[in-house]
């Protein structure tokens, strides 16, 4: 399945737009990770545990969006966007969405 952030796919023609495909996940931090990352925050540098958590969340949201598009019979998802937001203290939602399409 093609997944692109553009409105079209090079060398492909869109036959039909099927609707919005979407996938989301909510991830929470854990106390142990918060303690180690708080120390890192004092000394400076990348908060790798949080970076990994968000990377996992983005990958999961994209996978769920792809599953949604496949269930609609899509060949591709175009104009893909991602957003994140805080849901409650210490947890964040990541959502991926785009237009599910069939290709000629």
Short mmCIF file of C-alpha atoms in Angstrom, two decimals:
data_model
loop_
_atom_site.label_atom_id
_atom_site.label_comp_id
_atom_site.label_asym_id
_atom_site.label_seq_id
_atom_site.Cartn_x
_atom_site.Cartn_y
_atom_site.Cartn_z
CA UNK A 1 0.00 0.00 0.00
CA UNK A 2 1.29 3.42 -0.98
CA UNK A 3 1.27 6.00 1.83
CA UNK A 4 2.14 9.57 0.80
CA UNK A 5 1.81 13.09 2.17
CA UNK A 6 1.17 14.49 -1.30
CA UNK A 7 -2.19 14.75 -3.06
CA UNK A 8 -1.07 12.46 -5.87
CA UNK A 9 1.29 9.54 -6.41
CA UNK A 10 3.90 9.98 -9.16
CA UNK A 11 3.14 7.88 -12.24
CA UNK A 12 -0.22 6.77 -10.81
CA UNK A 13 -3.76 7.96 -11.49
CA UNK A 14 -6.37 8.02 -8.76
CA UNK A 15 -9.54 6.23 -9.79
CA UNK A 16 -11.74 6.87 -6.77
CA UNK A 17 -11.56 8.52 -3.34
CA UNK A 18 -13.06 6.15 -0.76
CA UNK A 19 -13.08 8.38 2.29
CA UNK A 20 -10.90 9.22 5.26
CA UNK A 21 -8.69 6.47 6.60
CA UNK A 22 -7.51 7.02 10.15
CA UNK A 23 -5.63 5.36 12.94
CA UNK A 24 -4.77 6.52 16.41
CA UNK A 25 -3.16 5.41 19.62
CA UNK A 26 -2.81 6.80 23.13
CA UNK A 27 0.46 6.20 24.94
CA UNK A 28 1.30 6.96 28.56
CA UNK A 29 4.63 7.66 30.16
CA UNK A 30 5.71 5.52 33.09
CA UNK A 31 7.10 6.62 36.45
CA UNK A 32 10.52 4.99 35.99
CA UNK A 33 10.97 6.64 32.64
CA UNK A 34 9.87 10.01 34.07
CA UNK A 35 12.55 9.84 36.78
CA UNK A 36 15.40 9.05 34.39
CA UNK A 37 14.20 11.61 31.87
CA UNK A 38 13.90 14.29 34.58
CA UNK A 39 17.59 13.77 35.38
CA UNK A 40 18.42 14.00 31.66
CA UNK A 41 16.38 17.21 31.46
CA UNK A 42 18.64 18.76 34.12
CA UNK A 43 21.87 17.79 32.36
CA UNK A 44 20.60 18.49 28.85
CA UNK A 45 20.43 16.33 25.77
CA UNK A 46 17.83 14.30 23.95
CA UNK A 47 15.13 12.61 25.99
CA UNK A 48 15.56 9.32 24.11
CA UNK A 49 12.95 7.36 26.05
CA UNK A 50 10.30 9.92 25.08
CA UNK A 51 11.53 10.03 21.49
CA UNK A 52 11.20 6.24 21.30
CA UNK A 53 7.73 6.38 22.86
CA UNK A 54 6.53 8.89 20.25
CA UNK A 55 8.17 6.97 17.40
CA UNK A 56 6.33 3.82 18.49
CA UNK A 57 3.07 5.77 18.75
CA UNK A 58 3.48 7.23 15.24
CA UNK A 59 4.28 3.81 13.77
CA UNK A 60 1.23 2.29 15.46
CA UNK A 61 -1.07 5.10 14.26
CA UNK A 62 0.18 4.67 10.66
CA UNK A 63 -0.31 0.90 10.86
CA UNK A 64 -3.87 1.36 12.09
CA UNK A 65 -4.58 3.92 9.36
CA UNK A 66 -3.26 1.43 6.78
CA UNK A 67 -5.51 -1.30 8.20
CA UNK A 68 -8.50 1.07 7.98
CA UNK A 69 -7.67 1.90 4.35
CA UNK A 70 -7.28 -1.78 3.45
CA UNK A 71 -10.68 -2.53 5.02
CA UNK A 72 -12.16 0.10 2.66
CA UNK A 73 -10.53 -1.60 -0.35
CA UNK A 74 -7.93 1.13 -0.93
CA UNK A 75 -4.71 0.79 -2.89
CA UNK A 76 -3.16 3.89 -1.33
CA UNK A 77 -3.60 6.69 1.18
CA UNK A 78 -2.81 10.20 -0.04
CA UNK A 79 -2.50 13.55 1.70
CA UNK A 80 -1.48 11.83 4.97
CA UNK A 81 -1.24 14.00 8.05
CA UNK A 82 -0.30 13.31 11.65
CA UNK A 83 -1.21 15.13 14.83
CA UNK A 84 -0.53 14.64 18.50
CA UNK A 85 -2.17 16.01 21.60
CA UNK A 86 -2.08 15.56 25.34
CA UNK A 87 -5.08 13.58 26.58
CA UNK A 88 -4.44 13.57 30.33
CA UNK A 89 -1.44 14.20 32.51
CA UNK A 90 1.32 12.00 31.14
CA UNK A 91 -0.50 10.52 28.14
CA UNK A 92 -0.62 11.61 24.51
CA UNK A 93 -2.68 10.69 21.48
CA UNK A 94 -1.13 10.37 18.05
CA UNK A 95 -3.46 10.21 15.04
CA UNK A 96 -2.64 9.57 11.39
CA UNK A 97 -5.22 10.28 8.70
CA UNK A 98 -5.49 10.67 4.97
CA UNK A 99 -7.67 9.98 1.96
CA UNK A 100 -8.05 6.31 1.03
CA UNK A 101 -8.03 5.90 -2.75
CA UNK A 102 -8.06 3.25 -5.45
CA UNK A 103 -5.59 3.52 -8.31
CA UNK A 104 -6.14 2.81 -11.99
#
